[in-house]
């Protein structure tokens, strides 16, 4: 155990990096994904087309490739992110937003069409009816799939380790290289770090799902 | 008979001229001309598939039409957008399947549009909503969710929700067709009293009793056309068209 306490600072900061990568990207992806879902169901064809194009591009591109592009590719067009952490957040958010959008869209499709019709018949415009009637009901039905997306995101943060962000996986590489004799302990510590994020999430998702359920 | 309201003027409140609509090859509305005066209660009847629901839904553009013109209070129905939303806020609608907002309480269902669309204060909207809910007999259910109410209660809430916008006209699209028989009358009673108070109403229904009791005019549709339009007395006792006679004989002999 002496080994772990010796490296407590590195492990703790790596854990915080992974957690903040996941939370920051999660929030960004939720916002962007919601906007995209709104576009995909909007009555304006160009908006629908744009959002569909976005989803197909990011959903079908490996996350590592998205990272490569944002870290090295955009340098070619004289752009760069202020830090590798921010580049990682951007890659994770852009990629995950496509999945958030599709999860939400399935929820939107599950809201009975009469709900939006009633809203429109009362004089709510498309945006109002989406915000006050359709999305609140859609979010409730997509808590389980959004939970999946969140847990996948939490684990996908590990790609950032390959791009000079010192997250849990980077700590794993560093500590296992330096301490080959302690390999099992290093693995256990790193896995525990991820589980601390994902297991309570799974539990929280179940609680939220129960709490927001709507009876029809 | 509904009383004539003081607002009654010469111009019709709802006016359909040469309206045509196709669903693919199916010509669902064929050369529809219909005008509805203020305070008038028009009951639209006809066999299923005759286009009567589509007609009702076209009036607030839940269904778009391909030809012809629909005017409400002199104003042509605008294309999708803010202007259409504004016009719809003056046209109430009651659906067959109630369509109460499932995630909102009964009270919130009624206050939503007045606060969001009319920008009324929450307190004003709630006071009015409670009055309306009392009036339709579900005041004590205000804090429940739609699924906790019976079908008849939900439909009465839907009527209160429409009334909260002080609409110029209310469209009823088969309001009792999804109800258990013992709940139909509680909804029809509310509608009859609205008719008596001079509300302009377009009612698509199979309830012939309601048509006799509350309608100023019965419009009979078949195959996408208005086949006959007459006052209820004339229509039920002496229909002009063969198709109306046939339809009536089928539904009235039970």
Short mmCIF file of C-alpha atoms in Angstrom, two decimals:
data_model
loop_
_atom_site.label_atom_id
_atom_site.label_comp_id
_atom_site.label_asym_id
_atom_site.label_seq_id
_atom_site.Cartn_x
_atom_site.Cartn_y
_atom_site.Cartn_z
CA UNK A 1 0.00 0.00 0.00
CA UNK A 2 3.01 2.21 0.43
CA UNK A 3 3.23 2.34 -3.32
CA UNK A 4 -0.24 3.86 -3.64
CA UNK A 5 0.28 6.49 -0.97
CA UNK A 6 3.59 7.40 -2.64
CA UNK A 7 1.72 8.10 -5.86
CA UNK A 8 -1.44 9.47 -4.31
CA UNK A 9 -0.96 12.93 -5.81
CA UNK A 10 -0.63 11.61 -9.35
CA UNK A 11 -3.59 9.23 -8.94
CA UNK A 12 -5.78 11.91 -7.43
CA UNK A 13 -5.01 14.50 -10.09
CA UNK A 14 -5.45 11.86 -12.82
CA UNK A 15 -8.80 10.93 -11.34
CA UNK A 16 -9.88 14.58 -11.25
CA UNK A 17 -8.78 15.01 -14.87
CA UNK A 18 -10.83 12.01 -15.99
CA UNK A 19 -13.82 13.20 -13.98
CA UNK A 20 -13.68 16.75 -15.30
CA UNK A 21 -13.16 15.52 -18.87
CA UNK A 22 -16.29 13.38 -18.52
CA UNK A 23 -18.44 15.99 -16.78
CA UNK A 24 -17.44 18.93 -19.00
CA UNK A 25 -17.82 16.90 -22.20
CA UNK A 26 -21.06 15.40 -20.90
CA UNK A 27 -22.62 18.83 -20.34
CA UNK A 28 -21.41 20.14 -23.72
CA UNK A 29 -22.59 17.00 -25.52
CA UNK A 30 -26.00 17.20 -23.82
CA UNK A 31 -26.49 20.81 -24.91
CA UNK A 32 -25.19 20.27 -28.45
CA UNK A 33 -27.03 16.95 -28.80
CA UNK A 34 -30.31 18.57 -27.71
CA UNK A 35 -29.90 21.37 -30.27
CA UNK A 36 -29.12 18.76 -32.95
CA UNK A 37 -32.16 16.68 -32.01
CA UNK A 38 -34.31 19.82 -32.21
CA UNK A 39 -32.88 20.48 -35.67
CA UNK A 40 -33.52 16.91 -36.80
CA UNK A 41 -37.23 17.15 -36.00
CA UNK A 42 -37.67 20.77 -37.10
CA UNK A 43 -39.94 21.67 -40.03
CA UNK A 44 -36.99 23.40 -41.79
CA UNK A 45 -35.36 21.00 -44.31
CA UNK A 46 -31.87 22.63 -44.32
CA UNK A 47 -31.67 22.36 -40.52
CA UNK A 48 -32.75 18.72 -40.69
CA UNK A 49 -30.16 18.02 -43.38
CA UNK A 50 -27.35 19.74 -41.50
CA UNK A 51 -28.07 17.86 -38.28
CA UNK A 52 -28.36 14.54 -40.09
CA UNK A 53 -25.02 15.18 -41.82
CA UNK A 54 -23.41 16.01 -38.47
CA UNK A 55 -24.73 12.88 -36.81
CA UNK A 56 -23.62 10.61 -39.64
CA UNK A 57 -20.13 12.14 -39.71
CA UNK A 58 -19.44 11.94 -35.99
CA UNK A 59 -21.29 8.73 -35.25
CA UNK A 60 -19.39 6.87 -37.95
CA UNK A 61 -15.91 8.24 -37.30
CA UNK A 62 -13.72 6.51 -34.70
CA UNK A 63 -13.22 8.71 -31.66
CA UNK A 64 -9.45 8.41 -31.98
CA UNK A 65 -9.67 9.89 -35.47
CA UNK A 66 -11.71 12.82 -34.14
CA UNK A 67 -8.97 13.37 -31.53
CA UNK A 68 -6.27 13.20 -34.20
CA UNK A 69 -8.06 15.74 -36.30
CA UNK A 70 -8.66 18.22 -33.48
CA UNK A 71 -5.15 17.90 -32.06
CA UNK A 72 -3.07 17.64 -35.25
CA UNK A 73 -5.40 18.10 -38.22
CA UNK A 74 -6.60 21.61 -37.53
CA UNK A 75 -3.03 22.83 -37.17
CA UNK A 76 -2.92 22.51 -40.97
CA UNK A 77 -5.51 25.26 -41.20
CA UNK A 78 -3.69 27.38 -38.62
CA UNK A 79 -6.01 26.58 -35.76
CA UNK A 80 -5.30 25.02 -32.41
CA UNK A 81 -6.91 24.65 -29.03
CA UNK A 82 -5.46 26.55 -26.05
CA UNK A 83 -4.69 23.26 -24.29
CA UNK A 84 -4.77 19.53 -24.90
CA UNK A 85 -7.43 19.24 -22.21
CA UNK A 86 -9.72 21.59 -24.13
CA UNK A 87 -9.00 19.75 -27.38
CA UNK A 88 -9.96 16.51 -25.63
CA UNK A 89 -13.19 18.06 -24.31
CA UNK A 90 -14.00 19.27 -27.82
CA UNK A 91 -13.39 15.86 -29.38
CA UNK A 92 -15.41 14.03 -26.74
CA UNK A 93 -18.27 16.56 -26.89
CA UNK A 94 -18.54 16.64 -30.67
CA UNK A 95 -18.44 12.84 -30.86
CA UNK A 96 -20.84 12.17 -27.98
CA UNK A 97 -23.32 14.83 -29.13
CA UNK A 98 -24.17 12.64 -32.14
CA UNK A 99 -25.18 9.81 -29.81
CA UNK A 100 -27.07 12.14 -27.46
CA UNK A 101 -28.95 13.49 -30.48
CA UNK A 102 -30.00 10.04 -31.64
CA UNK A 103 -31.01 8.91 -28.14
CA UNK A 104 -33.09 12.06 -27.74
CA UNK A 105 -34.63 11.73 -31.15
CA UNK A 106 -35.84 8.25 -30.27
CA UNK A 107 -37.42 9.82 -27.19
CA UNK A 108 -39.01 12.59 -29.24
CA UNK A 109 -40.46 10.01 -31.60
CA UNK A 110 -41.87 8.15 -28.62
CA UNK A 111 -43.88 11.20 -27.48
CA UNK A 112 -47.39 10.73 -28.91
CA UNK A 113 -47.90 13.15 -31.84
CA UNK A 114 -51.09 14.41 -30.20
CA UNK A 115 -49.00 16.13 -27.52
CA UNK A 116 -47.29 18.42 -30.03
CA UNK A 117 -50.55 18.87 -31.95
CA UNK A 118 -52.33 20.02 -28.81
CA UNK A 119 -49.49 22.44 -28.10
CA UNK A 120 -49.59 23.86 -31.61
CA UNK A 121 -53.38 24.07 -31.54
CA UNK A 122 -53.09 26.25 -28.41
CA UNK A 123 -50.85 28.70 -30.25
CA UNK A 124 -47.40 27.57 -29.10
CA UNK A 125 -44.85 27.91 -31.88
CA UNK A 126 -42.50 25.09 -32.85
CA UNK A 127 -39.76 26.13 -30.42
CA UNK A 128 -42.16 26.57 -27.50
CA UNK A 129 -43.89 23.27 -28.09
CA UNK A 130 -40.52 21.51 -28.40
CA UNK A 131 -39.17 23.10 -25.21
CA UNK A 132 -42.21 22.91 -22.96
CA UNK A 133 -44.06 19.82 -24.19
CA UNK A 134 -42.02 17.47 -26.35
CA UNK A 135 -38.46 17.60 -24.96
CA UNK A 136 -39.43 17.35 -21.27
CA UNK A 137 -41.35 14.16 -22.08
CA UNK A 138 -38.63 12.91 -24.44
CA UNK A 139 -35.91 13.35 -21.77
CA UNK A 140 -37.90 11.19 -19.39
CA UNK A 141 -38.14 8.28 -21.76
CA UNK A 142 -34.46 8.46 -22.74
CA UNK A 143 -32.93 8.40 -19.27
CA UNK A 144 -31.70 4.79 -19.71
CA UNK A 145 -30.13 5.28 -23.18
CA UNK A 146 -28.66 8.65 -22.14
CA UNK A 147 -27.22 6.81 -19.14
CA UNK A 148 -25.52 4.43 -21.56
CA UNK A 149 -24.12 7.35 -23.51
CA UNK A 150 -22.81 8.92 -20.30
CA UNK A 151 -21.07 5.75 -19.15
CA UNK A 152 -19.57 5.22 -22.60
CA UNK A 153 -18.34 8.82 -22.50
CA UNK A 154 -16.78 8.34 -19.05
CA UNK A 155 -14.77 5.43 -20.45
CA UNK A 156 -14.04 7.12 -23.79
CA UNK A 157 -12.16 9.84 -21.91
CA UNK A 158 -9.30 7.30 -21.79
CA UNK A 159 -8.50 8.11 -25.45
CA UNK A 160 -7.24 11.48 -24.20
CA UNK A 161 -4.33 9.62 -22.58
CA UNK A 162 -2.91 9.11 -26.07
CA UNK A 163 -2.92 12.87 -26.62
CA UNK A 164 -0.88 14.06 -23.66
CA UNK A 165 -3.72 14.53 -21.20
CA UNK A 166 -2.78 13.01 -17.85
CA UNK A 167 -5.98 11.16 -17.03
CA UNK A 168 -6.38 7.83 -15.25
CA UNK A 169 -5.28 5.82 -18.27
CA UNK A 170 -2.19 7.98 -18.72
CA UNK A 171 -1.43 7.41 -15.03
CA UNK A 172 -1.82 3.69 -15.65
CA UNK A 173 0.78 3.81 -18.42
CA UNK A 174 3.16 5.90 -16.41
CA UNK A 175 2.90 3.91 -13.17
CA UNK A 176 3.00 0.50 -14.83
CA UNK A 177 6.10 1.41 -16.81
CA UNK A 178 7.87 2.58 -13.68
CA UNK A 179 6.61 -0.17 -11.36
CA UNK A 180 6.30 -3.41 -13.31
CA UNK A 181 6.34 -5.38 -10.03
CA UNK A 182 3.24 -3.57 -8.79
CA UNK A 183 1.24 -4.04 -11.99
CA UNK A 184 -1.85 -5.63 -10.39
CA UNK A 185 -2.06 -2.94 -7.76
CA UNK A 186 -1.74 -0.20 -10.40
CA UNK A 187 -4.51 -1.80 -12.47
CA UNK A 188 -6.74 -2.14 -9.43
CA UNK A 189 -6.26 1.51 -8.50
CA UNK A 190 -6.99 2.77 -12.01
CA UNK A 191 -10.04 0.53 -12.50
CA UNK A 192 -11.31 1.65 -9.10
CA UNK A 193 -10.96 5.23 -10.32
CA UNK A 194 -13.26 4.55 -13.28
CA UNK A 195 -15.72 2.55 -11.19
CA UNK A 196 -16.01 5.43 -8.72
CA UNK A 197 -17.41 7.43 -11.64
CA UNK A 198 -19.47 4.82 -13.47
CA UNK A 199 -21.06 2.74 -10.71
CA UNK A 200 -22.70 5.66 -8.86
CA UNK A 201 -23.81 6.90 -12.30
CA UNK A 202 -25.62 3.64 -12.98
CA UNK A 203 -27.29 3.92 -9.60
CA UNK A 204 -28.19 7.59 -10.16
CA UNK A 205 -29.67 6.74 -13.56
CA UNK A 206 -31.99 4.19 -11.96
CA UNK A 207 -33.08 6.73 -9.34
CA UNK A 208 -33.69 9.46 -11.94
CA UNK A 209 -35.57 7.03 -14.15
CA UNK A 210 -37.95 6.16 -11.32
CA UNK A 211 -38.39 9.74 -10.23
CA UNK A 212 -39.20 11.28 -13.61
CA UNK A 213 -41.35 8.46 -14.98
CA UNK A 214 -44.66 9.72 -16.37
CA UNK A 215 -47.79 7.68 -16.17
CA UNK A 216 -49.79 7.61 -19.38
CA UNK B 1 -81.27 27.28 -29.26
CA UNK B 2 -78.06 29.27 -28.76
CA UNK B 3 -78.59 32.94 -28.28
CA UNK B 4 -77.24 35.36 -30.82
CA UNK B 5 -74.19 37.12 -29.44
CA UNK B 6 -73.76 40.84 -29.40
CA UNK B 7 -70.62 40.49 -31.52
CA UNK B 8 -72.63 39.08 -34.37
CA UNK B 9 -71.86 40.91 -37.56
CA UNK B 10 -72.47 40.16 -41.17
CA UNK B 11 -69.10 38.53 -41.94
CA UNK B 12 -68.69 34.82 -41.27
CA UNK B 13 -66.20 33.84 -38.55
CA UNK B 14 -64.90 30.80 -40.41
CA UNK B 15 -65.03 30.65 -44.17
CA UNK B 16 -63.83 27.83 -46.42
CA UNK B 17 -63.83 28.45 -50.14
CA UNK B 18 -63.06 25.83 -52.79
CA UNK B 19 -60.97 23.74 -50.40
CA UNK B 20 -59.30 20.63 -51.83
CA UNK B 21 -56.93 18.22 -50.18
CA UNK B 22 -55.33 14.98 -51.28
CA UNK B 23 -53.56 12.31 -49.25
CA UNK B 24 -51.52 10.88 -52.13
CA UNK B 25 -54.14 9.73 -54.62
CA UNK B 26 -56.97 9.98 -52.15
CA UNK B 27 -59.03 13.12 -52.66
CA UNK B 28 -60.10 13.64 -49.04
CA UNK B 29 -61.61 17.11 -49.32
CA UNK B 30 -63.38 17.99 -52.54
CA UNK B 31 -64.45 21.54 -53.33
CA UNK B 32 -65.52 22.35 -49.81
CA UNK B 33 -67.41 25.60 -49.34
CA UNK B 34 -68.53 26.27 -45.81
CA UNK B 35 -69.10 29.40 -43.83
CA UNK B 36 -69.78 29.57 -40.14
CA UNK B 37 -71.21 32.63 -38.42
CA UNK B 38 -70.38 33.90 -34.98
CA UNK B 39 -72.28 32.00 -32.32
CA UNK B 40 -73.21 29.26 -34.72
CA UNK B 41 -72.91 25.60 -33.77
CA UNK B 42 -72.19 23.42 -36.78
CA UNK B 43 -72.22 19.67 -36.35
CA UNK B 44 -70.38 17.71 -39.01
CA UNK B 45 -71.49 14.12 -39.44
CA UNK B 46 -70.81 11.41 -41.95
CA UNK B 47 -69.44 7.89 -42.31
CA UNK B 48 -65.83 7.22 -41.34
CA UNK B 49 -63.41 8.20 -44.06
CA UNK B 50 -65.76 10.90 -45.29
CA UNK B 51 -63.20 13.62 -44.55
CA UNK B 52 -64.98 15.23 -41.63
CA UNK B 53 -62.02 15.02 -39.23
CA UNK B 54 -59.68 16.29 -41.92
CA UNK B 55 -62.04 19.20 -42.52
CA UNK B 56 -62.03 20.02 -38.82
CA UNK B 57 -58.23 19.81 -38.60
CA UNK B 58 -57.77 21.91 -41.73
CA UNK B 59 -59.54 24.86 -40.08
CA UNK B 60 -56.55 25.49 -37.76
CA UNK B 61 -54.09 24.08 -40.30
CA UNK B 62 -53.16 20.94 -38.37
CA UNK B 63 -53.74 19.58 -41.87
CA UNK B 64 -52.57 21.73 -44.75
CA UNK B 65 -54.72 22.06 -47.85
CA UNK B 66 -53.56 22.04 -51.45
CA UNK B 67 -56.24 24.24 -52.99
CA UNK B 68 -58.68 26.83 -51.84
CA UNK B 69 -58.79 29.30 -49.03
CA UNK B 70 -59.65 29.24 -45.35
CA UNK B 71 -60.35 32.48 -43.53
CA UNK B 72 -60.85 32.94 -39.83
CA UNK B 73 -62.38 36.23 -38.75
CA UNK B 74 -61.55 37.66 -42.16
CA UNK B 75 -57.87 36.63 -42.00
CA UNK B 76 -56.47 34.06 -44.38
CA UNK B 77 -54.70 31.14 -42.66
CA UNK B 78 -50.98 31.97 -42.74
CA UNK B 79 -48.15 29.56 -43.55
CA UNK B 80 -46.35 27.78 -40.68
CA UNK B 81 -44.74 30.30 -38.36
CA UNK B 82 -45.46 32.93 -35.73
CA UNK B 83 -48.52 34.30 -37.53
CA UNK B 84 -50.10 30.86 -37.70
CA UNK B 85 -49.34 30.27 -34.01
CA UNK B 86 -51.03 33.57 -33.20
CA UNK B 87 -54.10 32.67 -35.22
CA UNK B 88 -54.28 29.20 -33.67
CA UNK B 89 -54.30 30.75 -30.21
CA UNK B 90 -57.75 32.13 -31.10
CA UNK B 91 -59.05 28.76 -32.30
CA UNK B 92 -59.66 26.18 -29.59
CA UNK B 93 -59.37 22.50 -30.35
CA UNK B 94 -60.62 19.45 -28.52
CA UNK B 95 -59.29 16.10 -29.71
CA UNK B 96 -60.71 12.61 -29.74
CA UNK B 97 -57.80 11.36 -27.62
CA UNK B 98 -57.85 14.38 -25.24
CA UNK B 99 -54.11 15.04 -25.69
CA UNK B 100 -53.67 16.53 -22.25
CA UNK B 101 -49.99 17.18 -21.55
CA UNK B 102 -48.97 14.00 -19.73
CA UNK B 103 -46.15 15.57 -17.69
CA UNK B 104 -48.18 18.54 -16.45
CA UNK B 105 -50.83 18.69 -13.76
CA UNK B 106 -54.44 19.45 -14.67
CA UNK B 107 -53.98 23.05 -13.52
CA UNK B 108 -50.73 23.42 -15.49
CA UNK B 109 -52.43 22.00 -18.57
CA UNK B 110 -54.94 24.85 -18.42
CA UNK B 111 -52.50 27.65 -17.49
CA UNK B 112 -49.73 26.73 -19.93
CA UNK B 113 -50.95 28.51 -23.04
CA UNK B 114 -52.35 31.60 -21.27
CA UNK B 115 -48.97 32.18 -19.58
CA UNK B 116 -46.72 31.18 -22.50
CA UNK B 117 -48.72 32.53 -25.42
CA UNK B 118 -50.84 35.30 -23.91
CA UNK B 119 -48.20 36.31 -21.35
CA UNK B 120 -50.75 36.37 -18.54
CA UNK B 121 -49.35 36.37 -15.01
CA UNK B 122 -49.28 32.99 -13.29
CA UNK B 123 -51.72 34.19 -10.63
CA UNK B 124 -54.25 35.47 -13.17
CA UNK B 125 -53.97 32.36 -15.28
CA UNK B 126 -54.42 30.09 -12.26
CA UNK B 127 -57.45 31.99 -10.98
CA UNK B 128 -59.12 31.73 -14.37
CA UNK B 129 -58.06 28.08 -14.76
CA UNK B 130 -59.65 27.17 -11.42
CA UNK B 131 -62.89 28.92 -12.44
CA UNK B 132 -62.95 26.98 -15.70
CA UNK B 133 -62.12 23.68 -14.03
CA UNK B 134 -64.93 24.27 -11.53
CA UNK B 135 -67.25 25.08 -14.37
CA UNK B 136 -66.55 21.77 -16.13
CA UNK B 137 -66.76 19.96 -12.79
CA UNK B 138 -63.15 18.89 -12.22
CA UNK B 139 -61.98 21.72 -9.94
CA UNK B 140 -61.04 19.30 -7.15
CA UNK B 141 -58.68 17.41 -9.50
CA UNK B 142 -56.49 20.43 -10.28
CA UNK B 143 -53.28 19.01 -8.80
CA UNK B 144 -53.54 15.55 -10.31
CA UNK B 145 -51.93 14.34 -13.51
CA UNK B 146 -54.03 13.50 -16.60
CA UNK B 147 -53.53 9.74 -16.30
CA UNK B 148 -55.15 9.85 -12.84
CA UNK B 149 -58.44 11.07 -14.32
CA UNK B 150 -61.16 9.20 -16.16
CA UNK B 151 -61.58 9.77 -19.88
CA UNK B 152 -64.64 11.95 -19.39
CA UNK B 153 -62.82 14.07 -16.82
CA UNK B 154 -59.80 14.41 -19.11
CA UNK B 155 -61.97 15.57 -21.98
CA UNK B 156 -63.66 18.16 -19.76
CA UNK B 157 -60.19 19.40 -18.75
CA UNK B 158 -59.33 19.60 -22.46
CA UNK B 159 -62.40 21.80 -22.97
CA UNK B 160 -61.34 24.02 -20.06
CA UNK B 161 -57.85 24.21 -21.56
CA UNK B 162 -59.32 25.44 -24.84
CA UNK B 163 -61.63 27.92 -23.08
CA UNK B 164 -58.72 29.41 -21.12
CA UNK B 165 -57.54 31.07 -24.33
CA UNK B 166 -60.92 32.77 -24.86
CA UNK B 167 -61.09 31.36 -28.37
CA UNK B 168 -63.31 32.82 -31.08
CA UNK B 169 -64.30 29.33 -32.13
CA UNK B 170 -63.70 25.82 -30.77
CA UNK B 171 -63.18 22.81 -33.00
CA UNK B 172 -64.27 19.46 -31.59
CA UNK B 173 -62.81 16.47 -33.41
CA UNK B 174 -64.92 13.48 -32.33
CA UNK B 175 -64.73 14.53 -28.67
CA UNK B 176 -66.69 11.57 -27.31
CA UNK B 177 -65.56 8.76 -29.61
CA UNK B 178 -62.85 7.51 -27.24
CA UNK B 179 -65.08 7.59 -24.16
CA UNK B 180 -66.87 4.84 -22.28
CA UNK B 181 -70.63 5.18 -22.82
CA UNK B 182 -71.37 6.38 -19.29
CA UNK B 183 -68.90 9.26 -19.67
CA UNK B 184 -70.20 10.60 -22.95
CA UNK B 185 -73.02 12.60 -21.43
CA UNK B 186 -70.86 14.49 -18.94
CA UNK B 187 -68.83 15.81 -21.87
CA UNK B 188 -71.87 16.51 -24.07
CA UNK B 189 -73.49 18.41 -21.19
CA UNK B 190 -70.52 20.76 -21.01
CA UNK B 191 -70.61 21.21 -24.79
CA UNK B 192 -74.34 21.84 -24.80
CA UNK B 193 -74.00 24.56 -22.18
CA UNK B 194 -71.20 26.16 -24.21
CA UNK B 195 -73.44 26.13 -27.25
CA UNK B 196 -76.24 27.75 -25.27
CA UNK B 197 -73.88 30.49 -24.14
CA UNK B 198 -73.17 31.43 -27.73
CA UNK B 199 -69.76 29.85 -28.34
CA UNK B 200 -69.02 29.30 -32.00
CA UNK B 201 -68.44 25.59 -32.41
CA UNK B 202 -67.57 23.12 -35.13
CA UNK B 203 -68.30 19.63 -33.85
CA UNK B 204 -67.38 16.44 -35.67
CA UNK B 205 -69.38 13.75 -33.92
CA UNK B 206 -71.55 10.69 -34.14
CA UNK B 207 -73.78 11.92 -31.31
CA UNK B 208 -77.05 12.59 -33.08
CA UNK B 209 -78.73 13.57 -29.81
CA UNK B 210 -76.24 16.39 -29.40
CA UNK B 211 -76.77 17.47 -33.00
CA UNK B 212 -80.55 17.68 -32.49
CA UNK B 213 -80.22 19.43 -29.15
CA UNK B 214 -77.46 21.95 -29.75
CA UNK B 215 -76.71 22.41 -33.43
CA UNK B 216 -77.86 25.32 -35.57
CA UNK B 217 -76.83 23.41 -38.62
CA UNK B 218 -75.90 19.88 -39.55
CA UNK B 219 -73.35 19.33 -42.29
CA UNK B 220 -73.37 15.85 -43.77
CA UNK B 221 -70.18 14.71 -45.50
CA UNK B 222 -69.52 11.69 -47.66
CA UNK B 223 -66.55 10.84 -49.87
CA UNK B 224 -64.80 14.14 -49.15
CA UNK B 225 -67.78 16.29 -50.15
CA UNK B 226 -70.37 18.22 -48.26
CA UNK B 227 -73.48 16.40 -49.43
CA UNK B 228 -76.04 18.23 -47.40
CA UNK B 229 -76.23 21.17 -45.04
CA UNK B 230 -79.43 21.92 -43.17
CA UNK B 231 -80.89 22.79 -39.80
CA UNK B 232 -81.14 19.69 -37.55
CA UNK B 233 -84.92 19.53 -37.67
CA UNK B 234 -84.97 19.39 -41.46
CA UNK B 235 -81.95 17.14 -41.71
CA UNK B 236 -83.16 14.48 -39.32
CA UNK B 237 -86.78 14.44 -40.39
CA UNK B 238 -86.48 15.10 -44.09
CA UNK B 239 -82.98 14.66 -45.51
CA UNK B 240 -82.78 15.62 -49.17
CA UNK B 241 -80.03 13.30 -50.34
CA UNK B 242 -80.23 9.56 -50.75
CA UNK B 243 -76.86 9.12 -49.02
CA UNK B 244 -77.92 11.06 -45.94
CA UNK B 245 -81.14 9.01 -45.74
CA UNK B 246 -79.12 5.81 -46.02
CA UNK B 247 -76.63 6.96 -43.36
CA UNK B 248 -79.40 8.02 -40.97
CA UNK B 249 -81.29 4.78 -41.41
CA UNK B 250 -78.15 2.86 -40.48
CA UNK B 251 -77.35 4.80 -37.33
CA UNK B 252 -80.82 5.68 -36.07
CA UNK B 253 -82.42 2.27 -36.15
CA UNK B 254 -80.54 1.09 -33.04
#
